[in-house]
Amino acid sequence: LGGRLYTMAHEEAPPVEVGGAEVAADYRRTRALVSALGLPLEPMETPAGMANHVRGQLVRSVDWEGSAANLTVGQERALQPAFLEFGLVSQHGVLPDPGAWLRPEFAHLDVPAARWLRERGASEEAIRLINLSSNVQDVASSSALNSIRDVTRYKELIGRSDRARHLFGQGEGSGHIIGGSSRLPEGMAAELTEPVQTGCAVVAMRQISDGRQPHSSVELTCQDGRRFHARHVVSAIPFFALRRVELDPSPAGAFAEAVHDCVYSATTQVHLRVEGAYWEQDEVEPGMYTDSALQRVFGVVCRSGRVERLVVWLNGRGAERFDLVPGPQREGLVLSELARLRPSTRGKLRVVQCHSWGSSPYIGGNRHVYNAGQVTRFGHAVKAPLGRIHFAGEHTRDVEVGMEAALASAERVHREILGEGAGRTHAGS
């Protein structure tokens, strides 16, 4: 249950969060649902300091600007690699509001992000480093408008938090569901009158006519032969998997393009237990931003106040390359690469869990992203219903992200089914 909310149990360690974890301050729908289900929140664990391992050199964050490993130029040099994307996009391309990204007057921003940055003076080294941490497959192909929208939303959130602290003396910060994010979909399922059918892969959705209406009901066919009938279907299947589901009538136009051409950003996480304070030996921060095969290594300050966990976080092409390594060999690869980058880690780390979103046949990645040209081609079309099939999920988002985007899409689908906002539907072929 829960798709990309996934708390993995581990027999020798506390549960590991490999999916959505943060209930952000502006997640009003999520917070309301969490409260209604009686799920307690606790403050998010904080990240430990992050050094940089670039071009073969391990550099403390305070030494980065003047380091010989820092080949960025001008004002870029003062930015840590992990903040280059936010800093440069903020400087050159913030929208008037996050919802403006679909307006025609901003279609000229729907170009490759790397090209857009280059045209605004970004160095090739900055673009290379951004590509290691950006939550897309590749900044050479992803849409600049996709990044500008995300940065605009984040800046607006920061502004609201600052205003709240100014007006009320405090702001409601991000939280995490005690016991793990999986408690949320499990709590939702427990409220249903019928149990959720799991292990039931849908292979076809066929709309049926009653002789009076062309689409009066929908028949679902599952891989095991079971069939279900309903007046309406809400599909939150990521388009990566939906393209393998037979739809009758077939979608056409921009929606068909969206299903066929959509891109999901691959993400793979490796969680490790810290069994020795290696950073005290080399006197560098526990975390690392790297241009190695491991990309980013986050140290997590746990409730004890100590760094007890690390998360190796790979995005995009780096995640895809790592996923090609056979499962039994991944643990050794991670530990040996960490020991090469920082000899002080040798013998002080143990792999607890590894999870790849990109290799999941039903999900295909961490989140849906737009490649250049796709926002203008089908940014509006991903939400329109196909007869009595309605589409929800974060890939149909407008402004929200993550679990809040999923809940916002549920509100929209609810209105469609009630007939308040059915609007246009896709033409069948």
Coordinates of C-alpha atoms in Angstrom, one line a residue:
L1 CA 0.0 0.0 0.0
G2 CA 1.1 3.5 -0.6
G3 CA 3.2 3.6 -3.8
R4 CA 6.1 5.8 -3.2
L5 CA 5.4 6.1 0.5
Y6 CA 7.3 3.1 1.7
T7 CA 8.7 2.4 5.1
M8 CA 10.9 -0.7 4.9
A9 CA 11.2 -2.9 7.9
H10 CA 14.6 -4.2 8.9
E11 CA 15.3 -7.0 11.4
E12 CA 18.5 -5.5 12.8
A13 CA 17.8 -1.8 12.6
P14 CA 14.9 0.7 12.9
P15 CA 12.5 1.0 9.9
V16 CA 14.1 2.7 6.9
E17 CA 12.2 5.4 4.9
V18 CA 12.9 4.9 1.2
G19 CA 10.0 7.0 -0.2
G20 CA 8.3 10.2 0.7
A21 CA 9.2 11.2 4.3
E22 CA 8.7 14.9 4.7
V23 CA 5.3 16.4 5.7
A24 CA 6.2 19.9 4.8
A25 CA 4.9 23.0 6.5
D26 CA 2.6 23.9 3.5
Y27 CA 1.2 20.3 3.1
R28 CA -2.2 21.4 4.4
R29 CA -4.1 18.5 2.9
T30 CA -1.6 16.0 4.2
R31 CA -1.5 17.5 7.6
A32 CA -5.3 17.5 7.8
L33 CA -5.5 13.8 6.8
V34 CA -2.7 12.9 9.2
S35 CA -4.6 14.6 12.0
A36 CA -7.9 13.0 11.1
L37 CA -6.3 9.5 11.2
G38 CA -4.7 10.3 14.6
L39 CA -1.1 9.9 13.3
P40 CA 1.4 11.8 15.4
L41 CA 4.1 13.9 13.7
E42 CA 7.6 14.5 15.0
P43 CA 10.3 17.0 13.7
M44 CA 12.4 15.8 10.8
E45 CA 15.8 14.5 11.5
T46 CA 18.4 17.0 10.5
P47 CA 21.2 16.4 7.9
A48 CA 24.8 16.4 9.1
G49 CA 27.3 18.7 7.5
M50 CA 28.3 17.9 3.9
A51 CA 31.9 18.1 2.5
N52 CA 32.8 17.9 -1.1
H53 CA 34.8 15.1 -2.9
V54 CA 35.4 16.5 -6.4
R55 CA 38.1 15.8 -8.9
G56 CA 39.8 13.4 -6.4
Q57 CA 40.0 15.9 -3.6
L58 CA 38.1 15.8 -0.2
V59 CA 37.3 19.4 0.7
R60 CA 35.6 20.7 3.8
S61 CA 32.6 22.9 2.9
V62 CA 34.3 26.0 4.5
D63 CA 37.3 25.5 2.2
W64 CA 35.3 24.9 -1.0
E65 CA 35.3 28.5 -2.4
G66 CA 39.1 28.7 -2.5
S67 CA 39.8 25.1 -3.3
A68 CA 41.8 24.0 -6.4
A69 CA 39.1 21.3 -6.9
N70 CA 36.5 24.1 -7.4
L71 CA 36.6 24.8 -11.2
T72 CA 33.3 26.9 -11.2
V73 CA 33.7 30.6 -12.1
G74 CA 32.8 34.0 -10.7
Q75 CA 30.0 34.0 -8.1
E76 CA 29.4 30.3 -8.6
R77 CA 32.6 29.6 -6.6
A78 CA 30.9 30.7 -3.4
L79 CA 28.0 28.2 -3.8
Q80 CA 28.4 24.7 -2.5
P81 CA 27.9 22.2 -5.3
A82 CA 24.7 20.9 -3.6
F83 CA 23.1 24.4 -3.9
L84 CA 24.3 25.4 -7.4
E85 CA 21.0 24.5 -9.1
F86 CA 18.9 26.4 -6.6
G87 CA 21.3 29.4 -6.6
L88 CA 21.6 29.8 -10.4
V89 CA 18.0 29.1 -11.2
S90 CA 16.9 31.6 -8.5
Q91 CA 19.2 34.2 -10.0
H92 CA 18.1 33.9 -13.6
G93 CA 14.5 32.5 -13.7
V94 CA 11.9 32.8 -11.0
L95 CA 8.2 32.8 -12.2
P96 CA 5.8 35.4 -10.7
D97 CA 4.1 32.4 -8.9
P98 CA 4.5 28.6 -9.1
G99 CA 1.2 28.2 -11.0
A100 CA 2.5 30.3 -13.9
W101 CA 4.5 27.5 -15.4
L102 CA 1.7 26.4 -17.7
R103 CA 0.9 29.9 -19.0
P104 CA 1.7 30.4 -22.7
E105 CA 3.9 33.4 -22.0
F106 CA 6.4 31.2 -20.3
A107 CA 6.6 28.5 -23.0
H108 CA 9.9 29.9 -24.1
L109 CA 11.4 28.5 -20.9
D110 CA 10.5 25.0 -22.0
V111 CA 14.0 24.3 -23.3
P112 CA 16.9 22.1 -22.2
A113 CA 17.9 23.1 -18.7
A114 CA 21.6 22.8 -19.5
R115 CA 21.3 25.1 -22.5
W116 CA 19.2 27.6 -20.6
L117 CA 21.8 27.8 -17.8
R118 CA 24.7 28.0 -20.4
E119 CA 23.0 30.9 -22.2
R120 CA 22.8 32.8 -18.8
G121 CA 26.5 32.4 -18.2
A122 CA 26.7 29.2 -16.1
S123 CA 30.1 27.5 -16.4
E124 CA 30.4 24.0 -17.8
E125 CA 31.7 22.8 -14.4
A126 CA 28.6 24.2 -12.7
I127 CA 26.4 22.4 -15.1
R128 CA 28.3 19.2 -14.6
L129 CA 28.0 19.4 -10.8
I130 CA 24.3 20.3 -11.0
N131 CA 23.7 17.2 -13.1
L132 CA 24.9 15.0 -10.2
S133 CA 22.2 16.1 -7.8
S134 CA 19.3 17.4 -9.9
N135 CA 16.2 15.3 -9.5
V136 CA 15.9 14.7 -13.2
Q137 CA 17.4 12.1 -15.6
D138 CA 19.8 14.6 -17.2
V139 CA 19.9 18.4 -17.3
A140 CA 20.9 18.2 -21.0
S141 CA 17.4 17.0 -21.8
S142 CA 15.1 18.1 -18.9
S143 CA 13.0 21.2 -19.2
A144 CA 14.3 24.4 -17.7
L145 CA 10.7 25.3 -17.0
N146 CA 10.4 22.2 -14.8
S147 CA 13.3 23.4 -12.6
I148 CA 12.2 27.0 -12.6
R149 CA 8.7 26.0 -11.4
D150 CA 10.2 23.9 -8.5
V151 CA 12.6 26.7 -7.4
T152 CA 9.7 29.2 -7.5
R153 CA 7.6 27.1 -5.3
Y154 CA 10.4 26.5 -2.8
K155 CA 11.2 30.2 -2.6
E156 CA 7.5 30.9 -2.0
L157 CA 7.4 28.4 0.8
I158 CA 10.5 30.0 2.4
G159 CA 8.8 33.4 2.2
R160 CA 5.6 32.1 3.8
S161 CA 7.6 30.5 6.6
D162 CA 9.6 33.7 7.2
R163 CA 6.3 35.7 7.3
A164 CA 4.8 33.2 9.8
R165 CA 7.8 33.6 12.1
H166 CA 7.7 37.4 11.8
L167 CA 4.0 37.6 12.5
F168 CA 3.6 34.9 15.2
G169 CA 7.1 34.4 16.5
Q170 CA 7.2 30.8 15.2
G171 CA 6.5 28.8 12.1
E172 CA 5.2 25.2 11.7
G173 CA 8.2 23.3 10.4
S174 CA 8.4 20.1 8.4
G175 CA 7.5 16.9 10.2
H176 CA 7.7 13.1 9.8
I177 CA 5.0 10.6 10.7
I178 CA 6.1 8.6 13.8
G179 CA 6.5 5.0 12.8
G180 CA 7.0 5.9 9.2
S181 CA 5.2 7.3 6.2
S182 CA 3.6 3.9 5.4
R183 CA 1.3 4.5 8.4
L184 CA -0.6 7.1 6.3
P185 CA -1.8 4.8 3.4
E186 CA -2.3 2.0 5.9
G187 CA -4.5 4.3 8.0
M188 CA -6.4 5.3 4.9
A189 CA -7.0 1.7 3.9
A190 CA -8.3 0.8 7.3
E191 CA -11.0 3.4 6.9
L192 CA -12.4 1.7 3.7
T193 CA -15.5 -0.5 3.9
E194 CA -13.8 -3.1 1.6
P195 CA -10.2 -4.3 1.7
V196 CA -7.7 -3.1 -0.8
Q197 CA -6.9 -5.7 -3.5
T198 CA -3.1 -6.1 -3.7
G199 CA -1.1 -8.4 -5.9
C200 CA -3.5 -7.6 -8.7
A201 CA -1.8 -6.1 -11.7
V202 CA -4.3 -4.3 -14.1
V203 CA -3.6 -5.1 -17.7
A204 CA -6.7 -3.5 -19.4
M205 CA -9.4 -0.9 -18.8
R206 CA -12.3 -1.1 -21.2
Q207 CA -15.2 1.3 -21.3
I208 CA -18.6 -0.2 -21.8
S209 CA -21.7 1.2 -23.4
D210 CA -25.2 0.5 -22.0
G211 CA -26.8 1.3 -25.4
R212 CA -27.6 4.8 -24.3
Q213 CA -24.2 6.2 -23.3
P214 CA -21.0 5.3 -25.1
H215 CA -19.2 5.2 -21.7
S216 CA -21.5 4.1 -18.9
S217 CA -19.1 1.9 -17.0
V218 CA -15.5 0.5 -17.0
E219 CA -14.3 -3.1 -16.9
L220 CA -10.9 -3.7 -15.4
T221 CA -9.0 -6.9 -16.4
C222 CA -6.1 -8.2 -14.2
Q223 CA -3.2 -10.3 -15.1
D224 CA -4.6 -13.3 -13.2
G225 CA -7.9 -13.1 -15.1
R226 CA -10.0 -11.4 -12.5
R227 CA -12.3 -8.7 -13.7
F228 CA -13.9 -5.7 -11.9
H229 CA -16.7 -3.4 -13.0
A230 CA -17.2 0.2 -11.8
R231 CA -19.1 3.3 -12.8
H232 CA -15.8 5.3 -12.6
V233 CA -12.1 4.4 -12.3
V234 CA -9.5 6.6 -10.7
S235 CA -6.1 5.6 -12.0
A236 CA -3.0 6.8 -10.1
I237 CA -0.8 4.4 -12.0
P238 CA 2.4 6.2 -13.0
F239 CA 2.4 6.8 -16.8
F240 CA 5.6 4.7 -16.9
A241 CA 3.4 1.6 -16.1
L242 CA 0.2 2.9 -17.7
R243 CA 1.8 2.7 -21.1
R244 CA 1.7 -1.1 -20.7
V245 CA -2.1 -1.1 -19.8
E246 CA -4.5 -1.6 -22.7
L247 CA -7.0 1.3 -22.8
D248 CA -10.2 1.0 -24.8
P249 CA -11.0 3.3 -26.4
S250 CA -7.3 4.2 -27.0
P251 CA -6.3 7.8 -25.9
A252 CA -5.3 10.2 -28.6
G253 CA -3.5 13.5 -29.1
A254 CA -1.5 15.1 -26.3
F255 CA -2.5 12.7 -23.6
A256 CA -1.3 9.7 -25.7
E257 CA 2.0 11.6 -26.1
A258 CA 2.2 12.1 -22.4
V259 CA 1.7 8.4 -21.6
H260 CA 4.1 7.3 -24.3
D261 CA 6.9 9.9 -23.8
C262 CA 6.8 10.7 -20.1
V263 CA 10.1 10.6 -18.1
Y264 CA 10.5 9.4 -14.5
S265 CA 13.7 10.3 -12.7
A266 CA 15.5 7.2 -11.4
T267 CA 16.5 7.3 -7.8
T268 CA 18.3 4.6 -5.8
Q269 CA 19.1 4.8 -2.1
V270 CA 21.6 2.8 0.0
H271 CA 21.1 3.1 3.8
L272 CA 24.0 2.4 6.1
R273 CA 24.5 2.2 9.8
V274 CA 27.4 4.2 11.3
E275 CA 29.5 2.1 13.7
G276 CA 32.3 4.6 14.2
A277 CA 32.8 8.3 14.0
Y278 CA 35.1 8.3 11.0
W279 CA 34.8 12.1 10.6
E280 CA 36.7 12.6 13.8
Q281 CA 39.7 10.8 12.2
D282 CA 39.9 12.9 9.0
E283 CA 38.3 16.0 10.5
V284 CA 35.8 16.5 7.6
E285 CA 32.0 16.7 7.7
P286 CA 30.2 13.3 7.8
G287 CA 28.3 13.8 4.5
M288 CA 29.8 14.2 1.0
Y289 CA 28.8 15.7 -2.3
T290 CA 30.8 13.7 -4.8
D291 CA 31.5 13.4 -8.6
S292 CA 32.0 9.7 -8.0
A293 CA 29.7 6.8 -8.7
L294 CA 28.0 7.4 -5.4
Q295 CA 27.0 11.1 -6.1
R296 CA 25.7 12.2 -2.7
V297 CA 26.2 10.8 0.8
F298 CA 23.9 12.3 3.5
G299 CA 24.7 12.0 7.2
V300 CA 21.6 11.9 9.3
V301 CA 21.6 13.3 12.8
C302 CA 19.2 11.0 14.7
R303 CA 17.1 11.7 17.8
S304 CA 20.1 10.8 20.0
G305 CA 21.9 13.9 18.6
R306 CA 24.5 11.7 16.9
V307 CA 25.1 10.7 13.3
E308 CA 24.0 7.1 13.3
R309 CA 23.0 6.7 9.7
L310 CA 24.2 7.5 6.2
V311 CA 22.1 7.6 3.0
V312 CA 23.9 7.2 -0.4
W313 CA 21.5 8.9 -2.8
L314 CA 21.8 8.4 -6.6
N315 CA 19.8 10.2 -9.2
G316 CA 19.2 10.0 -12.9
R317 CA 21.9 8.3 -15.0
G318 CA 24.0 7.6 -12.0
A319 CA 21.1 5.6 -10.5
E320 CA 20.6 3.7 -13.7
R321 CA 24.2 2.7 -13.8
F322 CA 24.2 1.6 -10.2
D323 CA 21.0 -0.5 -10.8
L324 CA 22.9 -2.5 -13.4
V325 CA 25.2 -3.9 -10.7
P326 CA 23.9 -7.3 -9.5
G327 CA 22.2 -7.1 -6.1
P328 CA 24.7 -9.2 -4.1
Q329 CA 27.6 -7.0 -5.4
R330 CA 26.0 -3.6 -4.5
E331 CA 27.0 -3.7 -0.8
G332 CA 30.6 -4.4 -1.6
L333 CA 30.7 -1.7 -4.2
V334 CA 29.3 1.0 -1.9
L335 CA 31.6 0.1 1.0
S336 CA 34.7 -0.1 -1.2
E337 CA 33.9 3.2 -3.0
L338 CA 33.3 5.0 0.3
A339 CA 36.6 3.6 1.6
R340 CA 38.4 4.8 -1.6
L341 CA 36.9 8.3 -1.2
R342 CA 37.5 8.4 2.6
P343 CA 39.8 5.8 4.0
S344 CA 38.5 6.7 7.5
T345 CA 35.2 5.0 6.8
R346 CA 36.8 1.5 6.4
G347 CA 35.3 -0.9 8.9
K348 CA 33.0 1.8 10.4
L349 CA 29.9 1.4 8.1
R350 CA 27.4 -1.4 7.5
V351 CA 24.9 -1.5 4.7
V352 CA 21.3 -1.9 6.0
Q353 CA 19.0 -1.5 3.0
C354 CA 19.1 -0.7 -0.7
H355 CA 16.1 0.4 -2.7
S356 CA 15.8 1.3 -6.4
W357 CA 12.7 3.2 -7.6
G358 CA 13.9 3.2 -11.2
S359 CA 13.9 -0.6 -11.5
S360 CA 10.3 -1.0 -10.2
P361 CA 8.2 -2.2 -13.0
Y362 CA 5.1 -0.5 -11.6
I363 CA 6.7 2.9 -10.8
G364 CA 9.8 3.4 -12.9
G365 CA 11.3 6.3 -10.8
N366 CA 11.2 8.7 -8.0
R367 CA 9.0 11.3 -9.7
H368 CA 7.7 12.4 -13.0
V369 CA 9.7 15.2 -14.7
Y370 CA 9.3 17.1 -17.9
N371 CA 11.9 17.0 -20.7
A372 CA 12.3 20.1 -22.9
G373 CA 9.2 20.8 -24.9
Q374 CA 7.0 18.5 -23.0
V375 CA 5.4 21.1 -20.7
T376 CA 4.0 22.9 -23.7
R377 CA 3.1 19.7 -25.5
F378 CA 1.1 18.0 -22.8
G379 CA 1.4 19.8 -19.5
H380 CA -2.3 20.5 -19.5
A381 CA -3.4 17.2 -21.0
V382 CA -2.2 14.9 -18.3
K383 CA -5.2 15.7 -16.1
A384 CA -8.1 15.4 -18.5
P385 CA -10.3 12.3 -18.0
L386 CA -10.7 9.6 -20.6
G387 CA -14.5 8.9 -20.5
R388 CA -15.1 7.5 -17.0
I389 CA -11.4 6.9 -16.3
H390 CA -9.9 9.7 -14.2
F391 CA -6.2 10.3 -13.7
A392 CA -4.6 11.2 -10.4
G393 CA -1.2 11.1 -8.8
E394 CA 1.8 13.4 -8.5
H395 CA 2.4 13.3 -12.2
T396 CA -0.8 15.3 -12.7
R397 CA 0.4 18.0 -10.4
D398 CA 0.0 21.7 -10.8
V399 CA 1.8 23.5 -8.0
E400 CA 2.1 20.9 -5.2
V401 CA 4.7 18.2 -4.9
G402 CA 5.0 14.8 -3.4
M403 CA 2.2 13.4 -1.2
E404 CA 0.5 16.8 -1.2
A405 CA 0.3 16.7 -5.0
A406 CA -1.3 13.3 -4.9
L407 CA -3.9 14.5 -2.4
A408 CA -4.6 17.6 -4.5
S409 CA -5.2 15.4 -7.5
A410 CA -7.7 13.4 -5.5
E411 CA -9.7 16.5 -4.8
R412 CA -9.7 17.3 -8.5
V413 CA -10.9 13.8 -9.4
H414 CA -13.6 14.0 -6.8
R415 CA -15.0 17.1 -8.4
E416 CA -14.9 15.4 -11.8
I417 CA -16.8 12.4 -10.7
L418 CA -19.4 14.6 -9.0
G419 CA -19.8 16.4 -12.4
E420 CA -18.5 19.8 -11.1
G421 CA -15.4 19.9 -13.3
A422 CA -15.6 17.0 -15.8
G423 CA -14.9 19.4 -18.6
R424 CA -13.2 18.0 -21.7
T425 CA -12.3 14.3 -22.2
H426 CA -9.8 12.7 -24.5
A427 CA -11.1 11.7 -27.9
G428 CA -10.9 7.9 -28.5
S429 CA -9.3 6.5 -31.6

